[in-house]
PDB file of C-alpha atoms and ligand atoms in Angstrom:
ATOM      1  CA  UNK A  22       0.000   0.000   0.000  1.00 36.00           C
ATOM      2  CA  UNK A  23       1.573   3.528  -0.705  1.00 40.00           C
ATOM      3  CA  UNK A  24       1.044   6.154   1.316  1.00 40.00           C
ATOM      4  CA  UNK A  25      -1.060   7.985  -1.289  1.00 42.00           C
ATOM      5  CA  UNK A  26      -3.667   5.850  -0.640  1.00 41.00           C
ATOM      6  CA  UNK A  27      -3.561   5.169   2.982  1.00 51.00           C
ATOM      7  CA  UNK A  28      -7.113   5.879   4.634  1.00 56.00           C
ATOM      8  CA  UNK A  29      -5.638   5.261   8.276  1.00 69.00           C
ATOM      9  CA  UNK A  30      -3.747   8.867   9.730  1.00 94.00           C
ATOM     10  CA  UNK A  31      -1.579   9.198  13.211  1.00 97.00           C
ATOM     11  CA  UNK A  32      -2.150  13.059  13.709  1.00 98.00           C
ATOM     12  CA  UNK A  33      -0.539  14.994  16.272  1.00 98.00           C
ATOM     13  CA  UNK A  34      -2.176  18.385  16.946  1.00 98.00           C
ATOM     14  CA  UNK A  35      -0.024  20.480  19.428  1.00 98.00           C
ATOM     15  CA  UNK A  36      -2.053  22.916  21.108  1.00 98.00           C
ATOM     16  CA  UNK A  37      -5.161  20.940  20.890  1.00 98.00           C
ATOM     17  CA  UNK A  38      -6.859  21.519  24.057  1.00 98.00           C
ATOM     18  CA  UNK A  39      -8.787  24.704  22.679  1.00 98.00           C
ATOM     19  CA  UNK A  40     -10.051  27.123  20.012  1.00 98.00           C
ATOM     20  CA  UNK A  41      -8.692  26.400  16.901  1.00 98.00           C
ATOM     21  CA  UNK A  42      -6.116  23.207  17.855  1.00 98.00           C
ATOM     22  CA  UNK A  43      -9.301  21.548  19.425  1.00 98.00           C
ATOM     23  CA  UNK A  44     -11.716  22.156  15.903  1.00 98.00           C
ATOM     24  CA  UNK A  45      -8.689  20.390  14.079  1.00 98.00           C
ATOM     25  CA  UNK A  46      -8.281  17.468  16.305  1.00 98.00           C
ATOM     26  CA  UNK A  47     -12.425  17.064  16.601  1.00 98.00           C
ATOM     27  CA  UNK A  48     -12.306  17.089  12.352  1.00 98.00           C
ATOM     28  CA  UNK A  49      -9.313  14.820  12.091  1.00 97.00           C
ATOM     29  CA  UNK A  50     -10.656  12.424  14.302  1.00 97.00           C
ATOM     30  CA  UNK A  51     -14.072  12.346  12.538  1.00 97.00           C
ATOM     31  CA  UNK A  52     -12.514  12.026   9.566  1.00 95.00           C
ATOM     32  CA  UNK A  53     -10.820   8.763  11.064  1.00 95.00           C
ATOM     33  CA  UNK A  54      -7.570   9.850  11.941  1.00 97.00           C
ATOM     34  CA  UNK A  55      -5.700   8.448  15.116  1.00 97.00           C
ATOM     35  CA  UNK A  56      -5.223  11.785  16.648  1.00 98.00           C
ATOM     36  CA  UNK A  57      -2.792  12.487  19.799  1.00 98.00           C
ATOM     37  CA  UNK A  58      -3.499  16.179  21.242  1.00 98.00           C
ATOM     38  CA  UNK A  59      -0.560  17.407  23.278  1.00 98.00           C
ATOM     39  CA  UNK A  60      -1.626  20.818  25.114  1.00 98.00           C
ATOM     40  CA  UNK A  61      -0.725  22.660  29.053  1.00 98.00           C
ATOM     41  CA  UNK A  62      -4.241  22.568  29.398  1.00 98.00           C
ATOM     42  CA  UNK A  63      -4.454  18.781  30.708  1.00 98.00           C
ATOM     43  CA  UNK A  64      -8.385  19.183  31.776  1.00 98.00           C
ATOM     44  CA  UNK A  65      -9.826  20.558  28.657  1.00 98.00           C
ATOM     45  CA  UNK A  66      -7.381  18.154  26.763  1.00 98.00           C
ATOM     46  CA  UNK A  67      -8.716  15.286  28.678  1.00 98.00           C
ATOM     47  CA  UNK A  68     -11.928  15.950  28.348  1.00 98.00           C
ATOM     48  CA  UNK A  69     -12.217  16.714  24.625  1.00 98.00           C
ATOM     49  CA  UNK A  70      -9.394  13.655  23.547  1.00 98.00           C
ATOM     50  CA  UNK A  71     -12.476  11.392  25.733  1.00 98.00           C
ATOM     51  CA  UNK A  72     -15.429  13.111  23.808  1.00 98.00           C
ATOM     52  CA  UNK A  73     -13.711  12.435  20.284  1.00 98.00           C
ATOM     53  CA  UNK A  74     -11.863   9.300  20.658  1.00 98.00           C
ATOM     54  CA  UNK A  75      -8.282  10.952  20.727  1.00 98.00           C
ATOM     55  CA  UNK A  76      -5.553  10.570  23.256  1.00 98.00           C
ATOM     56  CA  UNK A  77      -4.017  13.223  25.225  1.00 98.00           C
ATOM     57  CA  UNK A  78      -0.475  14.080  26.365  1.00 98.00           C
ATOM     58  CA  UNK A  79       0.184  17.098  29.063  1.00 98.00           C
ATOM     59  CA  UNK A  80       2.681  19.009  27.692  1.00 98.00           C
ATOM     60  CA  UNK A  81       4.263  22.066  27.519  1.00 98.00           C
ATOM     61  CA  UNK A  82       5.027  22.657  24.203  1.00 98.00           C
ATOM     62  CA  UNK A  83       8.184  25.218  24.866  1.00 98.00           C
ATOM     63  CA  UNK A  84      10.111  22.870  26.716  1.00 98.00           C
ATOM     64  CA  UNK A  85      12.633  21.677  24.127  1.00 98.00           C
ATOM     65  CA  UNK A  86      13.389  18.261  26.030  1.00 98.00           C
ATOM     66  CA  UNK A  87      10.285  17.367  27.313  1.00 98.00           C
ATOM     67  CA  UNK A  88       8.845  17.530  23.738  1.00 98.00           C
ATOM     68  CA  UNK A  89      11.386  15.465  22.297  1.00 97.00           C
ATOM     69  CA  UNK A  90      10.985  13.040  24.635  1.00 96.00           C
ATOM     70  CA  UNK A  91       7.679  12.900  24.439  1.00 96.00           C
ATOM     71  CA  UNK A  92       6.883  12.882  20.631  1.00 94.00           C
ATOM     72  CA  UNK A  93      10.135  10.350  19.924  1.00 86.00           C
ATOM     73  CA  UNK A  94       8.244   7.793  21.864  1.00 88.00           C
ATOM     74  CA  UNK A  95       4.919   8.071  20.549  1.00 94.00           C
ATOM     75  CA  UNK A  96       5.750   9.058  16.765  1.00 91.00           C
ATOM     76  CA  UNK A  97       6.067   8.329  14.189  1.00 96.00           C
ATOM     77  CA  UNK A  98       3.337  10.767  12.796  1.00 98.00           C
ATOM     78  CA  UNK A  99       1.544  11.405   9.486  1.00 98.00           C
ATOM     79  CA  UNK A 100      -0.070  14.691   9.799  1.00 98.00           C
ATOM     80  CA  UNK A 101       1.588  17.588  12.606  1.00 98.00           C
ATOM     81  CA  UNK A 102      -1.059  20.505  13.365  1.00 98.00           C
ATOM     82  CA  UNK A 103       1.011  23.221  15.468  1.00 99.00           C
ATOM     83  CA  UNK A 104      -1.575  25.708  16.839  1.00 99.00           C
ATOM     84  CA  UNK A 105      -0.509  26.584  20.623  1.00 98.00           C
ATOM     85  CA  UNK A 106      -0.030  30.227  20.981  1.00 98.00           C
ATOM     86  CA  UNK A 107      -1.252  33.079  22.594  1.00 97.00           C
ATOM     87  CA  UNK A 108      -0.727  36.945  22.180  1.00 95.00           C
ATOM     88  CA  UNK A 109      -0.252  39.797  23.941  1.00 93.00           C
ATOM     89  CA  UNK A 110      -2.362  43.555  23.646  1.00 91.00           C
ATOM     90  CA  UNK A 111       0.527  46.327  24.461  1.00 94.00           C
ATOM     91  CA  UNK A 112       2.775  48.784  22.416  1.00 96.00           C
ATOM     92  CA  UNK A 113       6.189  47.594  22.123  1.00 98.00           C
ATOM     93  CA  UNK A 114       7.230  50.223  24.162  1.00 98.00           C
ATOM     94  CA  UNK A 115       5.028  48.829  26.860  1.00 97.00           C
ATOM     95  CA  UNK A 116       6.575  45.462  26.480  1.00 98.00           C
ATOM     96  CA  UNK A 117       9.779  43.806  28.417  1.00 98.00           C
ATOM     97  CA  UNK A 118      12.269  41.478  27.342  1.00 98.00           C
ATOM     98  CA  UNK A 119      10.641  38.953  29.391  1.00 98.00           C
ATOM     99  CA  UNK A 120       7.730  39.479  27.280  1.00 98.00           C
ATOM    100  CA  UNK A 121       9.347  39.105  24.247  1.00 98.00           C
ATOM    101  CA  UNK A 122      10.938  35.873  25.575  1.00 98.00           C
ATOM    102  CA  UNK A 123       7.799  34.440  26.004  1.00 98.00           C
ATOM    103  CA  UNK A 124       5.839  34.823  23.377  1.00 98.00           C
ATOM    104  CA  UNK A 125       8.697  34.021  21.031  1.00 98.00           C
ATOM    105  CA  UNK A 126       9.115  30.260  22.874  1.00 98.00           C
ATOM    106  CA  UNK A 127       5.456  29.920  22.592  1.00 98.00           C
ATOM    107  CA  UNK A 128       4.762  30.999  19.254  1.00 98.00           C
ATOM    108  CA  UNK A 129       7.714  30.265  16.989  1.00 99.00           C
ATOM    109  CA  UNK A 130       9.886  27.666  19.568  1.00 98.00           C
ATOM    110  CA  UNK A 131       7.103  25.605  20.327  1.00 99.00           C
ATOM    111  CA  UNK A 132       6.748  24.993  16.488  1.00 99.00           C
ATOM    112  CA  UNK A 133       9.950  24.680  16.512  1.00 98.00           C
ATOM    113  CA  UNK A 134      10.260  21.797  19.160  1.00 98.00           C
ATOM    114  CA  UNK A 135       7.492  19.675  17.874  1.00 98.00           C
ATOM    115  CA  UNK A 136       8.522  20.373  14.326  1.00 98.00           C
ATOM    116  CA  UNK A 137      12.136  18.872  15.117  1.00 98.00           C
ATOM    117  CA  UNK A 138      10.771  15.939  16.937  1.00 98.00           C
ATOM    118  CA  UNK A 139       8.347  14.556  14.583  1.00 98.00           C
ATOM    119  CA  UNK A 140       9.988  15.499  10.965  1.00 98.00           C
ATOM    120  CA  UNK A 141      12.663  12.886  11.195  1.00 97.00           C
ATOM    121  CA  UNK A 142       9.787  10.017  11.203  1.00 97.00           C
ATOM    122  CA  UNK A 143       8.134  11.750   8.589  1.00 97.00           C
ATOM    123  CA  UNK A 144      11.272  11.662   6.252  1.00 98.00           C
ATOM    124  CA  UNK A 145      11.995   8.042   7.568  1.00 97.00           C
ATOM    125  CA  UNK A 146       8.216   6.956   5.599  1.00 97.00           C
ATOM    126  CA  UNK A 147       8.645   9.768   2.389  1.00 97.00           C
ATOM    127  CA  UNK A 148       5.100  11.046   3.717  1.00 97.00           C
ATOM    128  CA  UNK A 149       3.987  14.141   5.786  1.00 98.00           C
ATOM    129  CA  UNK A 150       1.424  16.850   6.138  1.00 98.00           C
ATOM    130  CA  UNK A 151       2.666  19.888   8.246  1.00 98.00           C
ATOM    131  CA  UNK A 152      -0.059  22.414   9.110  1.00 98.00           C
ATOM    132  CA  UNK A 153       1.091  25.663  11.265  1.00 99.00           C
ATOM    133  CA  UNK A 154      -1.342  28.327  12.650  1.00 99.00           C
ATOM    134  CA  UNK A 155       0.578  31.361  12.131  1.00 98.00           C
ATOM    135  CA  UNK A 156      -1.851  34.504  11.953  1.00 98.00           C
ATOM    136  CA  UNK A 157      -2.686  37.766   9.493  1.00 98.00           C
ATOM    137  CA  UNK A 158      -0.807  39.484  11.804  1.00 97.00           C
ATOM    138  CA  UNK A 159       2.525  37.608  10.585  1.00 98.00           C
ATOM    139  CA  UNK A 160       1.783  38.823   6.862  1.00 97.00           C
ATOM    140  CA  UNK A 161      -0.027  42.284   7.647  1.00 96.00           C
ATOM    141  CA  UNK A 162       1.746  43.165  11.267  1.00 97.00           C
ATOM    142  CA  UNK A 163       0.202  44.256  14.495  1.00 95.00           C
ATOM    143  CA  UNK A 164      -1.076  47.269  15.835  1.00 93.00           C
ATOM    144  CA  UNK A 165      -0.719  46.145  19.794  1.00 93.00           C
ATOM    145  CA  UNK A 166       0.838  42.909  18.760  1.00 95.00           C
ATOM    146  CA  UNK A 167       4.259  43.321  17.455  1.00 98.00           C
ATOM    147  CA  UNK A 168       6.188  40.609  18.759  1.00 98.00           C
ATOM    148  CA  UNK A 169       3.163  38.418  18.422  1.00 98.00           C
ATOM    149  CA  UNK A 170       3.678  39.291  14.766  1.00 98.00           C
ATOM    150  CA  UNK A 171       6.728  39.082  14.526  1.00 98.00           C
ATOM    151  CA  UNK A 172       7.241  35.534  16.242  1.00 98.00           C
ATOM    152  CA  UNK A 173       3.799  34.143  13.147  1.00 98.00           C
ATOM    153  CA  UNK A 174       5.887  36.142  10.391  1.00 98.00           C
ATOM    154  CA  UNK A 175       8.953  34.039  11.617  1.00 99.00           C
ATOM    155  CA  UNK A 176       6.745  31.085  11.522  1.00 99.00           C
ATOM    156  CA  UNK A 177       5.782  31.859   7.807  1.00 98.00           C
ATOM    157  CA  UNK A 178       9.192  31.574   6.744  1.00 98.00           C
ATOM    158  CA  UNK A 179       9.896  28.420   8.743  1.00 99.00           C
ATOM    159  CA  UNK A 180       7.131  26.527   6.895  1.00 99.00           C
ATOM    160  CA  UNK A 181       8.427  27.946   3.594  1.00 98.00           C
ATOM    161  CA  UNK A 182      12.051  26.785   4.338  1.00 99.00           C
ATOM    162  CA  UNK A 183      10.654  23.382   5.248  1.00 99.00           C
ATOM    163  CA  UNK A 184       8.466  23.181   2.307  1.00 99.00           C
ATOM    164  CA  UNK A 185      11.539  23.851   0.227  1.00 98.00           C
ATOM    165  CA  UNK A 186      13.745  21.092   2.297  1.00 98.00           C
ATOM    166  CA  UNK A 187      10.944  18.055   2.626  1.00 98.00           C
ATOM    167  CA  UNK A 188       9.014  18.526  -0.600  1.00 98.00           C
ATOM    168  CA  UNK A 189      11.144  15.841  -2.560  1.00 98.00           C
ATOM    169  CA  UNK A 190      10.299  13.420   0.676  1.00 98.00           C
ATOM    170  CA  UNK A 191       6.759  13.648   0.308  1.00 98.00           C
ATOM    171  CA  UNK A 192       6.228  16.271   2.993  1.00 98.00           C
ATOM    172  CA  UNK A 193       4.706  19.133   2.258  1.00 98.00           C
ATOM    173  CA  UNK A 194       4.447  22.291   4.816  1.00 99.00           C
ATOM    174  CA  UNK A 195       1.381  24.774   4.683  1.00 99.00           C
ATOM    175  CA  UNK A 196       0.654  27.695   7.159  1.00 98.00           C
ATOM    176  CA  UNK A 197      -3.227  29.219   8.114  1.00 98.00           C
ATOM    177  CA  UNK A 198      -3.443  32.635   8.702  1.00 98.00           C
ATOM    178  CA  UNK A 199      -6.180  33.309  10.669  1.00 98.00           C
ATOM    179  CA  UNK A 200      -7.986  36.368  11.344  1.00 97.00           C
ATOM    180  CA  UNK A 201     -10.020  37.518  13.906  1.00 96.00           C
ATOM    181  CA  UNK A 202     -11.796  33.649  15.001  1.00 97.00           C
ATOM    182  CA  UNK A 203     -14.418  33.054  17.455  1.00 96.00           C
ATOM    183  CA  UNK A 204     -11.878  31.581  20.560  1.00 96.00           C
ATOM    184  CA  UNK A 205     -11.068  31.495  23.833  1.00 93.00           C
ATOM    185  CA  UNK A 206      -7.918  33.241  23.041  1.00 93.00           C
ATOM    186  CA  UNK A 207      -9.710  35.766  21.101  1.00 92.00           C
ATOM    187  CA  UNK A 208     -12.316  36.256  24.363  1.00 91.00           C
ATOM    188  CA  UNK A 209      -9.325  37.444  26.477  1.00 90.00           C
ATOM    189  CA  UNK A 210      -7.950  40.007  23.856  1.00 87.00           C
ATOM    190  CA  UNK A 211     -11.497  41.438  23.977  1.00 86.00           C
ATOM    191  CA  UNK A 212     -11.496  41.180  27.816  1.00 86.00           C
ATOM    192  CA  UNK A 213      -8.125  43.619  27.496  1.00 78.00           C
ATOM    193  CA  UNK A 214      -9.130  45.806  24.378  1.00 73.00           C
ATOM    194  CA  UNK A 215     -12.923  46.109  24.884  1.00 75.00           C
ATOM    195  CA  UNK A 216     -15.864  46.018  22.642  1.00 81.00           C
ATOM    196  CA  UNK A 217     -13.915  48.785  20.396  1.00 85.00           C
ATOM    197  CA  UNK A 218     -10.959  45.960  19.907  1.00 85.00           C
ATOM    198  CA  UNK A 219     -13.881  43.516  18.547  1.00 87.00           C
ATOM    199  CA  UNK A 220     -15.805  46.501  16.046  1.00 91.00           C
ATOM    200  CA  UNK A 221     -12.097  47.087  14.756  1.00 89.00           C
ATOM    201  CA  UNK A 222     -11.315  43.670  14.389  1.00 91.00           C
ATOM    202  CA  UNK A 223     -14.324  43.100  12.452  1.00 94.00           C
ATOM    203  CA  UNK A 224     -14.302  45.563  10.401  1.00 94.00           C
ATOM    204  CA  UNK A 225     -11.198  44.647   9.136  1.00 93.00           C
ATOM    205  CA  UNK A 226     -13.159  41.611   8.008  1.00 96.00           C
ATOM    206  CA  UNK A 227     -14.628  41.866   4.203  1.00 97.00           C
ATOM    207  CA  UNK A 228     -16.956  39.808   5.354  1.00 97.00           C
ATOM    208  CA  UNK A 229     -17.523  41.662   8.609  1.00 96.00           C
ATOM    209  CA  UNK A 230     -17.659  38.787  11.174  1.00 97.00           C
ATOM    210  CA  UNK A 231     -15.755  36.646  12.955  1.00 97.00           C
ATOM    211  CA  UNK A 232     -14.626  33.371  11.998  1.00 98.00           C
ATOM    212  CA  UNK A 233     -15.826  30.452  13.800  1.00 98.00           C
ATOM    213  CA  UNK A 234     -12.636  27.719  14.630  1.00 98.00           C
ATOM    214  CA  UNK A 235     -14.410  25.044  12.330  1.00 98.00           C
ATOM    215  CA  UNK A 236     -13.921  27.355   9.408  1.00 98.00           C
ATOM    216  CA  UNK A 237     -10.491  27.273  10.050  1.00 98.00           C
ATOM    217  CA  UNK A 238     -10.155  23.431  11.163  1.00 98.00           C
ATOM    218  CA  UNK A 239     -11.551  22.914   7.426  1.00 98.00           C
ATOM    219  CA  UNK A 240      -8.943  24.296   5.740  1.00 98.00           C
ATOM    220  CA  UNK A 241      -6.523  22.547   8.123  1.00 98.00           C
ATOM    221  CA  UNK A 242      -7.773  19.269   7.318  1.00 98.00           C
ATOM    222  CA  UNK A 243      -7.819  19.646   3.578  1.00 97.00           C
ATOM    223  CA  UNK A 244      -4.006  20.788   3.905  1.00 98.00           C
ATOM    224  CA  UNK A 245      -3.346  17.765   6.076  1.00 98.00           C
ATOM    225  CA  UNK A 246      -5.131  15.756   3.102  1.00 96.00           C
ATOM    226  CA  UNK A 247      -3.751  13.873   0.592  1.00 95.00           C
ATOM    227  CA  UNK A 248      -6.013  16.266  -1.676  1.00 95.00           C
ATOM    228  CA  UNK A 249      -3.174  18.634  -1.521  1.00 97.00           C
ATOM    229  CA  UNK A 250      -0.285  16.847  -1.915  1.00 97.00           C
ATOM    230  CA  UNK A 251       0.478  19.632  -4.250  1.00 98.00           C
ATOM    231  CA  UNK A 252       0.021  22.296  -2.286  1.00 98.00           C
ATOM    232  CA  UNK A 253       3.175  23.219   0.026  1.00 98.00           C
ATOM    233  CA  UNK A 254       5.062  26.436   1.367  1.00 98.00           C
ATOM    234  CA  UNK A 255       2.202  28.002   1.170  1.00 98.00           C
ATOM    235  CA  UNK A 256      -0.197  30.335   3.392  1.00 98.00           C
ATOM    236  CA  UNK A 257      -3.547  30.189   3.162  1.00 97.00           C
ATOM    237  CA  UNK A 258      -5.857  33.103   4.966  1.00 97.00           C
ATOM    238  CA  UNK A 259      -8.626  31.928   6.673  1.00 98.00           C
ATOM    239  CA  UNK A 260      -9.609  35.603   7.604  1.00 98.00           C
ATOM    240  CA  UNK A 261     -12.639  36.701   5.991  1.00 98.00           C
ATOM    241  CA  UNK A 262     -10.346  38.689   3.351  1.00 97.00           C
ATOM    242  CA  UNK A 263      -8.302  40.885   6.243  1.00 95.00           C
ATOM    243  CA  UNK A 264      -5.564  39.522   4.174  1.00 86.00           C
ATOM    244  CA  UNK A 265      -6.416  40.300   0.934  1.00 88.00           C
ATOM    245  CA  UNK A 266      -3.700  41.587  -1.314  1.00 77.00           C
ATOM    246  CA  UNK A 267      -1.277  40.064   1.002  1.00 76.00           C
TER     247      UNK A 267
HETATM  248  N1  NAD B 324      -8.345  33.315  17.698  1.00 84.72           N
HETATM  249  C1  NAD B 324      -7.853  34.143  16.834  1.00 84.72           C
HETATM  250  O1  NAD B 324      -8.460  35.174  16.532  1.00 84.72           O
HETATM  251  C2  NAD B 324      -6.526  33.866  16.168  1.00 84.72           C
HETATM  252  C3  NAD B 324      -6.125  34.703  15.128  1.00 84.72           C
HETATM  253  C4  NAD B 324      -4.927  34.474  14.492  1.00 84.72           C
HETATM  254  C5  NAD B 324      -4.134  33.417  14.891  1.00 84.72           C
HETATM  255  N2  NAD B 324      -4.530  32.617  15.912  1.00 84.72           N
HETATM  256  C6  NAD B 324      -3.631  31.521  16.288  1.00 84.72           C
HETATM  257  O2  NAD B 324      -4.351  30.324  16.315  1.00 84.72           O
HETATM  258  C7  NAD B 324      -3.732  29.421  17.240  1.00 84.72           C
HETATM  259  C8  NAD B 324      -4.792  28.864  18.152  1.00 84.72           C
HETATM  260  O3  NAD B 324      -5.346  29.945  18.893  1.00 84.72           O
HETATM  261  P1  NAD B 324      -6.808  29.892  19.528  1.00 84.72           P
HETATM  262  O4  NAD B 324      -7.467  31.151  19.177  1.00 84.72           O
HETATM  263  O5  NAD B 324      -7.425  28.580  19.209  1.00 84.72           O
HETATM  264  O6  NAD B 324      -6.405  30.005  21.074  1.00 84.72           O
HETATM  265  P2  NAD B 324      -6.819  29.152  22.347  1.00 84.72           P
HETATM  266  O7  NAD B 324      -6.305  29.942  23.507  1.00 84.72           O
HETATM  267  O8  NAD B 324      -8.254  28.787  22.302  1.00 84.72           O
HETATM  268  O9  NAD B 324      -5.957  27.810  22.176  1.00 84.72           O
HETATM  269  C9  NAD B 324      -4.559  27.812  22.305  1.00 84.72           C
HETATM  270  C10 NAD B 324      -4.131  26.484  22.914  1.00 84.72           C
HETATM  271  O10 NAD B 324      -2.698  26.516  23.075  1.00 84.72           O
HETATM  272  C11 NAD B 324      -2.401  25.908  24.322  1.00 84.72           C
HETATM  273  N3  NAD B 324      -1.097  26.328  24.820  1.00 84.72           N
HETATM  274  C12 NAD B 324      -0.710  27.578  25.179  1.00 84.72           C
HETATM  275  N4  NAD B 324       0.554  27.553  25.632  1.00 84.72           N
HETATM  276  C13 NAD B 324       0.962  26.260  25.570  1.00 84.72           C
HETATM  277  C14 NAD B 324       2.175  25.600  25.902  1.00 84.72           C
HETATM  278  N5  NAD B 324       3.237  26.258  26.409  1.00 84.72           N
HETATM  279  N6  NAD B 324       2.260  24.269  25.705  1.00 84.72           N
HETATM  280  C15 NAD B 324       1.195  23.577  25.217  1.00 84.72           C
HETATM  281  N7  NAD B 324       0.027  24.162  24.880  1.00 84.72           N
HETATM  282  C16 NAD B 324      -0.082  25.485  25.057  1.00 84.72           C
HETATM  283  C17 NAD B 324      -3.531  26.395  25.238  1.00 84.72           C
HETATM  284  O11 NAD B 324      -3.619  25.624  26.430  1.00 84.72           O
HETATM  285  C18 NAD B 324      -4.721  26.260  24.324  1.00 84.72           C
HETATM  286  O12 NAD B 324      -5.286  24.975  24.408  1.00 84.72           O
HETATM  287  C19 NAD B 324      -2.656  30.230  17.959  1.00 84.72           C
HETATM  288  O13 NAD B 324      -1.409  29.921  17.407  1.00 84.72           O
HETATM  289  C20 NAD B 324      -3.040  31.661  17.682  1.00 84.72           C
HETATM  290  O14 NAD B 324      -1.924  32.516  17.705  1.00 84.72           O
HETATM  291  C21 NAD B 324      -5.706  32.809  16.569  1.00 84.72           C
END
């Protein structure tokens, strides 16, 4: 059997617990993937791998060595959804090294860490589908959000350098860019930025609403498809058109 035509899927979605990660693992697993979610978040993880037939690993995805160790003894994997993150509402000036620190391990070194432990099984089988939640603010910046930004734009050209290393192994590498979705994450930003945050975020929106996490687990799962085997180092806005033009 080649992989091509493979029905059965080991799919790792780091970051899974919530929002976005947890739409992704919920589709992959009713599509009849064998889906591992790896999140901080060990109650909502538990409860949601129990609810859709998944497993569930604790895990924090920034420690380098604890992810290695985890992911080298459960891989090998087909399909690698990286969606943990989390942002930040402040002007740069407002913001400390410490800050920058941490949402740089979160958003670019935790794709960094999963990325390096499961690739190496992918290449061993010539087959892989890597997915990575990056945002429009990595393509368009961030008003409030610049190291956010920064840290998804660095993510963009991660997934483009991988696409360009792994495509003749049968790997491709794809990036979502979201824009403003219906989350938990998203709920906190307009605890901090109140109901004017939300109107601008919207707005920004050609469609002029937010997106709901399915929309963007969708798009996810047809990038972690063997539909798009021909589809890699690229980034795909699932943002209503904030990113249009981009
Ligand atoms: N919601 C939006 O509007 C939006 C827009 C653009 C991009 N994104 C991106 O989409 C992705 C998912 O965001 P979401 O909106 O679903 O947020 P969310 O807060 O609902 O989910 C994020 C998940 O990441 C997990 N996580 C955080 N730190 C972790 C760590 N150190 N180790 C392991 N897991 C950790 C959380 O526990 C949570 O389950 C993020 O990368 C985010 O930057 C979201």
């Amino acid at each position: 059997m080649t992989a091509d035509n493979r029905k059965w899927r080991r799919a790792l979605v780091a970051g899974g617990a919530s929002g976005i990660g947890a739409a992704t693992a919920a589709r992959l697993a009713a599509s009849g993937a064998d889906v591992l979610i790896a999140d901080v978040d060990a109650t909502n993880g538990r409860r949601l791998a129990t609810e859709i037939g998944a497993s569930f690993i604790a895990l924090d995805l920034t420690d380098h060595a604890a992810v290695a160790a985890a992911f080298g003894h459960l891989g090998p994997f087909d399909i690698l959804v990286n969606s943990a993150g989390a942002d930040q509402h402040a002007f740069f000036t407002q913001t400390e090294p410490n800050d920058w620190a941490r949402l740089i391990a979160l958003n670019l070194g935790a794709v960094l860490n999963a990325t390096h432990a499961v690739l190496p099984g992918m290449q061993q089988a010539r087959y892989g589908r890597i997915v990575n939640v990056a945002s429009e603010a990595g393509r368009l910046g961030s008003r409030g959000g610049s190291v956010y930004a920064a840290a998804k734009g660095a993510v963009i050209a991660f997934t483009r350098s991988l696409a360009r290393e792994n495509g003749r192994m049968g790997i491709t590498a794809n990036v979502v860019a979201p824009g403003p979705i219906d989350t938990p994450m998203l709920r906190r930003a307009v605890e901090s930025g109140g109901e004017k945050l939300m109107a601008a975020m919207t707005a920004a929106t050609l469609v002029g609403r937010l997106g709901t996490p399915q929309e963007v687990a969708a798009v996810i799962a047809f990038l972690a498809s063997d539909d798009a085997g021909y589809v890699t180092g690229e980034v795909l806005g699932v943002s209503g058109g904030m990113g249009c033009g981009a």
